[in-house]
């Protein structure tokens, strides 16, 4: 007998599907998709269908753990929280507030992220707060903000089926955002022509009108060549450029030498294909660009984003319905964690910490003095831990040891700290390094909201009581209390406080999110939400053309490391796999890591199907099974990163974009050897 059905939002990817959790005798026994959810309309992917399974897995952390002489011992909540508060206070007194840093979680609710950034700023007194967007779409926030004045998706999922052309570049929607992938399929069925630019022949490339298989890390050359061709063929939107943008002549100065022929060598793509793609995109009436980490996870990530914004503006394909840029945000609530100000430079709604009037508004509301200088990014926290000034790190729901580039580097940083607190639902590799582990609560054990990749706030609802006894939000507030500062932990009240301090989300409240959620901006109490932004006018006024030029990845191939290694995702598993490797059927289908290699390379090296091989880079080495496939070019290798016991990030390069500080997960030099 099902005793209740609780409507909530999927805890995995940024699509934001809605489903019910079926509860029987205080246990969650199943998932049923919600037909009325505006995002998923009754569909779910394999991860959503199994989202209940990890929640009650026996491996869940249930009691706080304190490390003594290298071993974890169970402790009472009071003992653990007293100890954490005492150590935070001691470190702050000894070294000052900027010796501490917190990492919020894109897996947690908006309300918990708001509390985490408030805790950092108002309680610890530091702007050193960040989260995994740094490894992910920070380039989107930095790039689109410069071009358009806002760093989020310009349009909505529901427009996709009605596009004439979708340019999919560095995004694998059928695996990483399946329910958006389903809308892309609908668009194809409706007659849309798809352009796919991806070093791997991903599933949607099979249905592409033009498929471009460039080398990883050569997208600026490719996009500039498209712009070059469009302008020389007079296919650009002169009226849009004149009325709505600035800087076109500077752009032209930069792209005039990027003829399609001139980029053939660097991209590995025939000029004719680039011309076909450019012409199709420019001449389609309804055309948009969908992109993701293939563009952001590079040392030129920010420039990659700007190059796409340039292309869209040259063709007038932005700032109206059925157009735009769709950055496919990754985690269930990474859009929200950014929106809530879990970033070192802004409060909620992207209000700068360096703006005196804004700082005063928050300081008055919170009755404290607030730090005026920007904090450290996650990337720079790691450097500062190794160098010495950063002494203490409080991390919620992020497994840096498995997900940051170059595992040895991140381990060195965590080992250098005086005190590490991890708030987790499973014993992740990062948690193993902690001095104290605080057991958090999964999405099914709390109320709140997530914001998905189309800027939609949606409700998350509690189906069962927290298994550890406390939600993540309550834990943060109880530490704050012990440090002498009272914070309201009730999610609905936190949401109201956030809305009252944040002009972009003034109209957001639990009551108004009941049915379909709300897409921000929601600048007034009764505002209906905003499916399309930059309509008629960009948020920054005029759209800005910013010239960008091709730069090779930080590490290029050479005699010793002749392959380009790229990494990414597969449909069945999710990030570190702490959750999906605890779903029996998923693990049965995909139990282990692998490396993809082109048949010509495999033959030359004598590597056979499924043979275990050694992959090496300048950072490390890893034994994995070889998967021979013509879906990648000769000279390229590809690996997923979902398997904790065969950890891909021992190989990846900790080289970072100078602006947004994201790591180059998508291209480094590697070699592959028979064992
Ligand atoms: N099933 C599943 N879904 C997920 C996740 C998951 O782990 N599993 N994670 C979520 C998260 S956190 C995120 S951020 C998103 C990410 O979603 P995506 O970014 O779509 O996923 P990735 O596989 O990382 O990379 C996308 C594509 O970029 C291509 N690529 C690699 N290098 C380059 C390049 O230099 N140029 C171009 N143009 N393309 C390149 C890859 O071949 C790949 O097809 O997915 C979210 N959804
Ligand atoms: N090689 C390679 N590495 C990558 C990438 C890549 O493309 N290639 N992509 C990068 C990207 S885009 C991302 S976003 C990162 C993701 O990196 P992470 O954020 O480290 O990965 P997740 O598996 O999502 O881990 C989050 C942790 O949160 C925990 N958790 C889940 N829900 C909750 C909750 O409600 N409360 C608490 N307290 N904990 C919770 C999970 O158990 C898990 O250990 O990985 C990055 N790493
Ligand atoms: S597409 Fe994303 S949000 Fe939807 S069910 Fe799958 S993992 Fe969950
Ligand atoms: Mo991500």
mmCIF file of N, CA, C and O in Angstrom, residues 558-628:
data_model
loop_
_atom_site.group_PDB
_atom_site.id
_atom_site.type_symbol
_atom_site.label_atom_id
_atom_site.label_comp_id
_atom_site.label_asym_id
_atom_site.label_seq_id
_atom_site.Cartn_x
_atom_site.Cartn_y
_atom_site.Cartn_z
ATOM 1 N N UNK A 558 52.672 15.804 -28.265
ATOM 2 C CA UNK A 558 54.071 15.793 -28.708
ATOM 3 C C UNK A 558 54.470 14.336 -28.910
ATOM 4 O O UNK A 558 53.636 13.436 -28.819
ATOM 5 N N UNK A 559 55.731 14.100 -29.149
ATOM 6 C CA UNK A 559 56.197 12.724 -29.420
ATOM 7 C C UNK A 559 55.877 11.784 -28.268
ATOM 8 O O UNK A 559 55.454 10.654 -28.453
ATOM 9 N N UNK A 560 56.082 12.279 -27.044
ATOM 10 C CA UNK A 560 55.901 11.402 -25.894
ATOM 11 C C UNK A 560 54.421 11.178 -25.572
ATOM 12 O O UNK A 560 54.027 10.074 -25.191
ATOM 13 N N UNK A 561 53.627 12.227 -25.702
ATOM 14 C CA UNK A 561 52.190 12.137 -25.403
ATOM 15 C C UNK A 561 51.407 12.502 -26.669
ATOM 16 O O UNK A 561 50.949 13.628 -26.825
ATOM 17 N N UNK A 562 51.242 11.554 -27.598
ATOM 18 C CA UNK A 562 50.739 11.890 -28.924
ATOM 19 C C UNK A 562 49.209 11.979 -29.046
ATOM 20 O O UNK A 562 48.707 12.350 -30.103
ATOM 21 N N UNK A 563 48.473 11.640 -27.992
ATOM 22 C CA UNK A 563 47.006 11.669 -28.088
ATOM 23 C C UNK A 563 46.427 12.872 -27.338
ATOM 24 O O UNK A 563 46.990 13.326 -26.341
ATOM 25 N N UNK A 564 45.252 13.367 -27.833
ATOM 26 C CA UNK A 564 44.485 14.346 -27.058
ATOM 27 C C UNK A 564 43.462 13.559 -26.247
ATOM 28 O O UNK A 564 42.648 12.820 -26.817
ATOM 29 N N UNK A 565 43.501 13.698 -24.932
ATOM 30 C CA UNK A 565 42.522 13.027 -24.073
ATOM 31 C C UNK A 565 41.414 14.001 -23.697
ATOM 32 O O UNK A 565 41.664 15.093 -23.193
ATOM 33 N N UNK A 566 40.165 13.593 -23.955
ATOM 34 C CA UNK A 566 39.014 14.376 -23.525
ATOM 35 C C UNK A 566 38.158 13.497 -22.611
ATOM 36 O O UNK A 566 38.250 12.263 -22.674
ATOM 37 N N UNK A 567 37.352 14.119 -21.745
ATOM 38 C CA UNK A 567 36.568 13.348 -20.774
ATOM 39 C C UNK A 567 35.135 13.882 -20.708
ATOM 40 O O UNK A 567 34.885 15.002 -21.118
ATOM 41 N N UNK A 568 34.234 13.090 -20.176
ATOM 42 C CA UNK A 568 32.849 13.561 -20.079
ATOM 43 C C UNK A 568 31.918 12.516 -19.514
ATOM 44 O O UNK A 568 32.324 11.694 -18.697
ATOM 45 N N UNK A 569 30.674 12.527 -20.003
ATOM 46 C CA UNK A 569 29.599 11.801 -19.329
ATOM 47 C C UNK A 569 28.939 10.720 -20.171
ATOM 48 O O UNK A 569 28.954 10.775 -21.390
ATOM 49 N N UNK A 570 28.299 9.787 -19.477
ATOM 50 C CA UNK A 570 27.438 8.820 -20.152
ATOM 51 C C UNK A 570 26.066 8.823 -19.483
ATOM 52 O O UNK A 570 25.939 9.193 -18.325
ATOM 53 N N UNK A 571 25.082 8.372 -20.251
ATOM 54 C CA UNK A 571 23.687 8.464 -19.807
ATOM 55 C C UNK A 571 23.426 7.853 -18.429
ATOM 56 O O UNK A 571 22.796 8.456 -17.576
ATOM 57 N N UNK A 572 23.927 6.638 -18.197
ATOM 58 C CA UNK A 572 23.496 5.890 -17.014
ATOM 59 C C UNK A 572 24.097 6.395 -15.711
ATOM 60 O O UNK A 572 23.522 6.202 -14.649
ATOM 61 N N UNK A 573 25.303 6.987 -15.770
ATOM 62 C CA UNK A 573 25.962 7.375 -14.519
ATOM 63 C C UNK A 573 25.950 8.870 -14.323
ATOM 64 O O UNK A 573 25.812 9.640 -15.275
ATOM 65 N N UNK A 574 26.136 9.281 -13.072
ATOM 66 C CA UNK A 574 26.102 10.703 -12.751
ATOM 67 C C UNK A 574 27.358 11.095 -11.978
ATOM 68 O O UNK A 574 27.625 10.574 -10.888
ATOM 69 N N UNK A 575 28.110 12.024 -12.567
ATOM 70 C CA UNK A 575 29.314 12.597 -11.936
ATOM 71 C C UNK A 575 30.137 11.546 -11.190
ATOM 72 O O UNK A 575 30.512 10.553 -11.782
ATOM 73 N N UNK A 576 30.416 11.768 -9.875
ATOM 74 C CA UNK A 576 31.293 10.830 -9.163
ATOM 75 C C UNK A 576 30.684 9.456 -9.002
ATOM 76 O O UNK A 576 31.348 8.549 -8.533
ATOM 77 N N UNK A 577 29.422 9.335 -9.299
ATOM 78 C CA UNK A 577 28.796 8.021 -9.164
ATOM 79 C C UNK A 577 28.479 7.639 -7.726
ATOM 80 O O UNK A 577 28.118 6.500 -7.468
ATOM 81 N N UNK A 578 28.585 8.574 -6.768
ATOM 82 C CA UNK A 578 28.243 8.171 -5.380
ATOM 83 C C UNK A 578 26.803 7.676 -5.325
ATOM 84 O O UNK A 578 26.473 6.819 -4.525
ATOM 85 N N UNK A 579 25.941 8.211 -6.206
ATOM 86 C CA UNK A 579 24.540 7.783 -6.191
ATOM 87 C C UNK A 579 24.263 6.703 -7.244
ATOM 88 O O UNK A 579 23.705 5.661 -6.928
ATOM 89 N N UNK A 580 24.674 6.934 -8.498
ATOM 90 C CA UNK A 580 24.298 5.968 -9.546
ATOM 91 C C UNK A 580 25.025 4.627 -9.421
ATOM 92 O O UNK A 580 24.498 3.609 -9.870
ATOM 93 N N UNK A 581 26.217 4.606 -8.808
ATOM 94 C CA UNK A 581 26.847 3.289 -8.623
ATOM 95 C C UNK A 581 26.173 2.533 -7.480
ATOM 96 O O UNK A 581 26.503 1.377 -7.219
ATOM 97 N N UNK A 582 25.218 3.176 -6.805
ATOM 98 C CA UNK A 582 24.443 2.481 -5.775
ATOM 99 C C UNK A 582 23.042 2.120 -6.271
ATOM 100 O O UNK A 582 22.141 1.854 -5.475
ATOM 101 N N UNK A 583 22.872 2.127 -7.578
ATOM 102 C CA UNK A 583 21.632 1.620 -8.182
ATOM 103 C C UNK A 583 22.014 0.319 -8.896
ATOM 104 O O UNK A 583 22.799 0.326 -9.843
ATOM 105 N N UNK A 584 21.459 -0.803 -8.402
ATOM 106 C CA UNK A 584 21.936 -2.119 -8.836
ATOM 107 C C UNK A 584 21.884 -2.298 -10.355
ATOM 108 O O UNK A 584 22.861 -2.741 -10.971
ATOM 109 N N UNK A 585 20.779 -1.932 -10.984
ATOM 110 C CA UNK A 585 20.659 -2.180 -12.421
ATOM 111 C C UNK A 585 21.607 -1.323 -13.236
ATOM 112 O O UNK A 585 22.134 -1.756 -14.263
ATOM 113 N N UNK A 586 21.823 -0.097 -12.789
ATOM 114 C CA UNK A 586 22.748 0.785 -13.499
ATOM 115 C C UNK A 586 24.156 0.209 -13.411
ATOM 116 O O UNK A 586 24.880 0.126 -14.403
ATOM 117 N N UNK A 587 24.520 -0.217 -12.225
ATOM 118 C CA UNK A 587 25.868 -0.748 -12.040
ATOM 119 C C UNK A 587 26.056 -2.040 -12.838
ATOM 120 O O UNK A 587 27.135 -2.288 -13.390
ATOM 121 N N UNK A 588 25.007 -2.825 -12.941
ATOM 122 C CA UNK A 588 25.124 -4.059 -13.718
ATOM 123 C C UNK A 588 25.387 -3.747 -15.188
ATOM 124 O O UNK A 588 26.184 -4.392 -15.854
ATOM 125 N N UNK A 589 24.744 -2.722 -15.717
ATOM 126 C CA UNK A 589 24.927 -2.371 -17.127
ATOM 127 C C UNK A 589 26.301 -1.741 -17.387
ATOM 128 O O UNK A 589 26.935 -2.007 -18.390
ATOM 129 N N UNK A 590 26.696 -0.848 -16.499
ATOM 130 C CA UNK A 590 27.961 -0.112 -16.692
ATOM 131 C C UNK A 590 28.793 -0.146 -15.426
ATOM 132 O O UNK A 590 28.786 0.794 -14.638
ATOM 133 N N UNK A 591 29.507 -1.263 -15.199
ATOM 134 C CA UNK A 591 30.199 -1.397 -13.917
ATOM 135 C C UNK A 591 31.553 -0.696 -13.840
ATOM 136 O O UNK A 591 32.041 -0.451 -12.751
ATOM 137 N N UNK A 592 32.181 -0.390 -14.984
ATOM 138 C CA UNK A 592 33.588 0.028 -14.903
ATOM 139 C C UNK A 592 33.925 1.125 -15.887
ATOM 140 O O UNK A 592 33.248 1.359 -16.874
ATOM 141 N N UNK A 593 35.058 1.742 -15.612
ATOM 142 C CA UNK A 593 35.584 2.801 -16.472
ATOM 143 C C UNK A 593 36.147 2.203 -17.775
ATOM 144 O O UNK A 593 36.389 0.992 -17.871
ATOM 145 N N UNK A 594 36.343 3.046 -18.773
ATOM 146 C CA UNK A 594 36.921 2.602 -20.043
ATOM 147 C C UNK A 594 37.542 3.795 -20.757
ATOM 148 O O UNK A 594 37.304 4.944 -20.378
ATOM 149 N N UNK A 595 38.339 3.510 -21.782
ATOM 150 C CA UNK A 595 38.864 4.578 -22.632
ATOM 151 C C UNK A 595 38.480 4.266 -24.074
ATOM 152 O O UNK A 595 38.636 3.140 -24.539
ATOM 153 N N UNK A 596 37.940 5.256 -24.769
ATOM 154 C CA UNK A 596 37.596 5.069 -26.182
ATOM 155 C C UNK A 596 38.792 5.419 -27.053
ATOM 156 O O UNK A 596 39.485 6.410 -26.802
ATOM 157 N N UNK A 597 39.008 4.580 -28.075
ATOM 158 C CA UNK A 597 40.120 4.796 -29.001
ATOM 159 C C UNK A 597 39.658 4.418 -30.409
ATOM 160 O O UNK A 597 38.847 3.496 -30.578
ATOM 161 N N UNK A 598 40.139 5.146 -31.404
ATOM 162 C CA UNK A 598 39.770 4.879 -32.800
ATOM 163 C C UNK A 598 40.387 3.544 -33.264
ATOM 164 O O UNK A 598 41.507 3.203 -32.880
ATOM 165 N N UNK A 599 39.655 2.788 -34.123
ATOM 166 C CA UNK A 599 40.160 1.480 -34.579
ATOM 167 C C UNK A 599 41.550 1.560 -35.226
ATOM 168 O O UNK A 599 42.373 0.646 -35.030
ATOM 169 N N UNK A 600 41.838 2.635 -35.961
ATOM 170 C CA UNK A 600 43.144 2.730 -36.626
ATOM 171 C C UNK A 600 44.258 2.818 -35.591
ATOM 172 O O UNK A 600 45.297 2.150 -35.711
ATOM 173 N N UNK A 601 44.043 3.611 -34.550
ATOM 174 C CA UNK A 601 45.048 3.720 -33.483
ATOM 175 C C UNK A 601 45.197 2.396 -32.747
ATOM 176 O O UNK A 601 46.301 1.964 -32.418
ATOM 177 N N UNK A 602 44.046 1.771 -32.453
ATOM 178 C CA UNK A 602 44.080 0.503 -31.710
ATOM 179 C C UNK A 602 44.869 -0.542 -32.490
ATOM 180 O O UNK A 602 45.709 -1.255 -31.938
ATOM 181 N N UNK A 603 44.607 -0.590 -33.807
ATOM 182 C CA UNK A 603 45.297 -1.573 -34.633
ATOM 183 C C UNK A 603 46.805 -1.314 -34.657
ATOM 184 O O UNK A 603 47.618 -2.225 -34.481
ATOM 185 N N UNK A 604 47.162 -0.046 -34.823
ATOM 186 C CA UNK A 604 48.579 0.327 -34.879
ATOM 187 C C UNK A 604 49.287 -0.056 -33.583
ATOM 188 O O UNK A 604 50.431 -0.500 -33.583
ATOM 189 N N UNK A 605 48.585 0.091 -32.443
ATOM 190 C CA UNK A 605 49.205 -0.203 -31.149
ATOM 191 C C UNK A 605 48.955 -1.641 -30.695
ATOM 192 O O UNK A 605 49.367 -2.055 -29.618
ATOM 193 N N UNK A 606 48.252 -2.407 -31.529
ATOM 194 C CA UNK A 606 47.959 -3.802 -31.199
ATOM 195 C C UNK A 606 47.009 -3.953 -30.015
ATOM 196 O O UNK A 606 47.079 -4.934 -29.269
ATOM 197 N N UNK A 607 46.135 -2.988 -29.819
ATOM 198 C CA UNK A 607 45.202 -3.043 -28.688
ATOM 199 C C UNK A 607 43.909 -3.713 -29.138
ATOM 200 O O UNK A 607 43.329 -3.363 -30.155
ATOM 201 N N UNK A 608 43.469 -4.702 -28.348
ATOM 202 C CA UNK A 608 42.251 -5.435 -28.711
ATOM 203 C C UNK A 608 41.061 -4.943 -27.892
ATOM 204 O O UNK A 608 41.223 -4.354 -26.840
ATOM 205 N N UNK A 609 39.874 -5.254 -28.426
ATOM 206 C CA UNK A 609 38.610 -4.902 -27.777
ATOM 207 C C UNK A 609 38.610 -5.333 -26.307
ATOM 208 O O UNK A 609 38.927 -6.491 -26.005
ATOM 209 N N UNK A 610 38.267 -4.407 -25.423
ATOM 210 C CA UNK A 610 38.144 -4.660 -23.977
ATOM 211 C C UNK A 610 39.462 -5.031 -23.283
ATOM 212 O O UNK A 610 39.474 -5.371 -22.104
ATOM 213 N N UNK A 611 40.563 -4.985 -24.017
ATOM 214 C CA UNK A 611 41.857 -5.264 -23.380
ATOM 215 C C UNK A 611 42.177 -4.156 -22.378
ATOM 216 O O UNK A 611 41.913 -2.980 -22.631
ATOM 217 N N UNK A 612 42.773 -4.531 -21.237
ATOM 218 C CA UNK A 612 43.142 -3.485 -20.275
ATOM 219 C C UNK A 612 44.433 -2.817 -20.732
ATOM 220 O O UNK A 612 45.411 -3.475 -21.076
ATOM 221 N N UNK A 613 44.403 -1.490 -20.752
ATOM 222 C CA UNK A 613 45.545 -0.710 -21.238
ATOM 223 C C UNK A 613 45.932 0.314 -20.170
ATOM 224 O O UNK A 613 45.184 0.568 -19.235
ATOM 225 N N UNK A 614 47.105 0.891 -20.336
ATOM 226 C CA UNK A 614 47.550 1.943 -19.416
ATOM 227 C C UNK A 614 47.431 3.276 -20.134
ATOM 228 O O UNK A 614 47.979 3.455 -21.217
ATOM 229 N N UNK A 615 46.697 4.216 -19.525
ATOM 230 C CA UNK A 615 46.637 5.576 -20.058
ATOM 231 C C UNK A 615 47.514 6.432 -19.144
ATOM 232 O O UNK A 615 47.388 6.373 -17.918
ATOM 233 N N UNK A 616 48.417 7.197 -19.767
ATOM 234 C CA UNK A 616 49.308 8.043 -18.963
ATOM 235 C C UNK A 616 49.247 9.492 -19.423
ATOM 236 O O UNK A 616 49.141 9.752 -20.627
ATOM 237 N N UNK A 617 49.350 10.394 -18.470
ATOM 238 C CA UNK A 617 49.576 11.806 -18.784
ATOM 239 C C UNK A 617 50.712 12.285 -17.873
ATOM 240 O O UNK A 617 51.236 11.509 -17.070
ATOM 241 N N UNK A 618 51.045 13.565 -17.982
ATOM 242 C CA UNK A 618 52.109 14.089 -17.116
ATOM 243 C C UNK A 618 51.701 14.086 -15.649
ATOM 244 O O UNK A 618 52.515 14.286 -14.773
ATOM 245 N N UNK A 619 50.390 13.918 -15.332
ATOM 246 C CA UNK A 619 49.932 13.940 -13.945
ATOM 247 C C UNK A 619 49.870 12.557 -13.314
ATOM 248 O O UNK A 619 50.032 12.409 -12.112
ATOM 249 N N UNK A 620 49.545 11.544 -14.142
ATOM 250 C CA UNK A 620 49.339 10.236 -13.527
ATOM 251 C C UNK A 620 49.050 9.162 -14.548
ATOM 252 O O UNK A 620 49.163 9.385 -15.754
ATOM 253 N N UNK A 621 48.683 7.981 -14.051
ATOM 254 C CA UNK A 621 48.421 6.856 -14.933
ATOM 255 C C UNK A 621 47.241 6.064 -14.398
ATOM 256 O O UNK A 621 46.946 6.098 -13.207
ATOM 257 N N UNK A 622 46.558 5.368 -15.321
ATOM 258 C CA UNK A 622 45.367 4.626 -14.932
ATOM 259 C C UNK A 622 45.188 3.446 -15.876
ATOM 260 O O UNK A 622 45.279 3.592 -17.092
ATOM 261 N N UNK A 623 44.907 2.272 -15.288
ATOM 262 C CA UNK A 623 44.609 1.083 -16.099
ATOM 263 C C UNK A 623 43.103 1.016 -16.313
ATOM 264 O O UNK A 623 42.339 1.027 -15.343
ATOM 265 N N UNK A 624 42.700 0.919 -17.570
ATOM 266 C CA UNK A 624 41.269 0.776 -17.872
ATOM 267 C C UNK A 624 41.079 -0.103 -19.107
ATOM 268 O O UNK A 624 42.037 -0.371 -19.841
ATOM 269 N N UNK A 625 39.846 -0.512 -19.348
ATOM 270 C CA UNK A 625 39.542 -1.325 -20.523
ATOM 271 C C UNK A 625 39.457 -0.425 -21.758
ATOM 272 O O UNK A 625 38.954 0.692 -21.686
ATOM 273 N N UNK A 626 39.946 -0.930 -22.900
ATOM 274 C CA UNK A 626 39.876 -0.157 -24.146
ATOM 275 C C UNK A 626 38.549 -0.432 -24.843
ATOM 276 O O UNK A 626 38.112 -1.578 -24.952
ATOM 277 N N UNK A 627 37.907 0.634 -25.273
ATOM 278 C CA UNK A 627 36.680 0.488 -26.066
ATOM 279 C C UNK A 627 37.012 1.030 -27.456
ATOM 280 O O UNK A 627 37.303 2.218 -27.596
ATOM 281 N N UNK A 628 37.016 0.152 -28.440
ATOM 282 C CA UNK A 628 37.436 0.577 -29.788
ATOM 283 C C UNK A 628 36.211 1.054 -30.552
ATOM 284 O O UNK A 628 35.228 0.323 -30.679
#
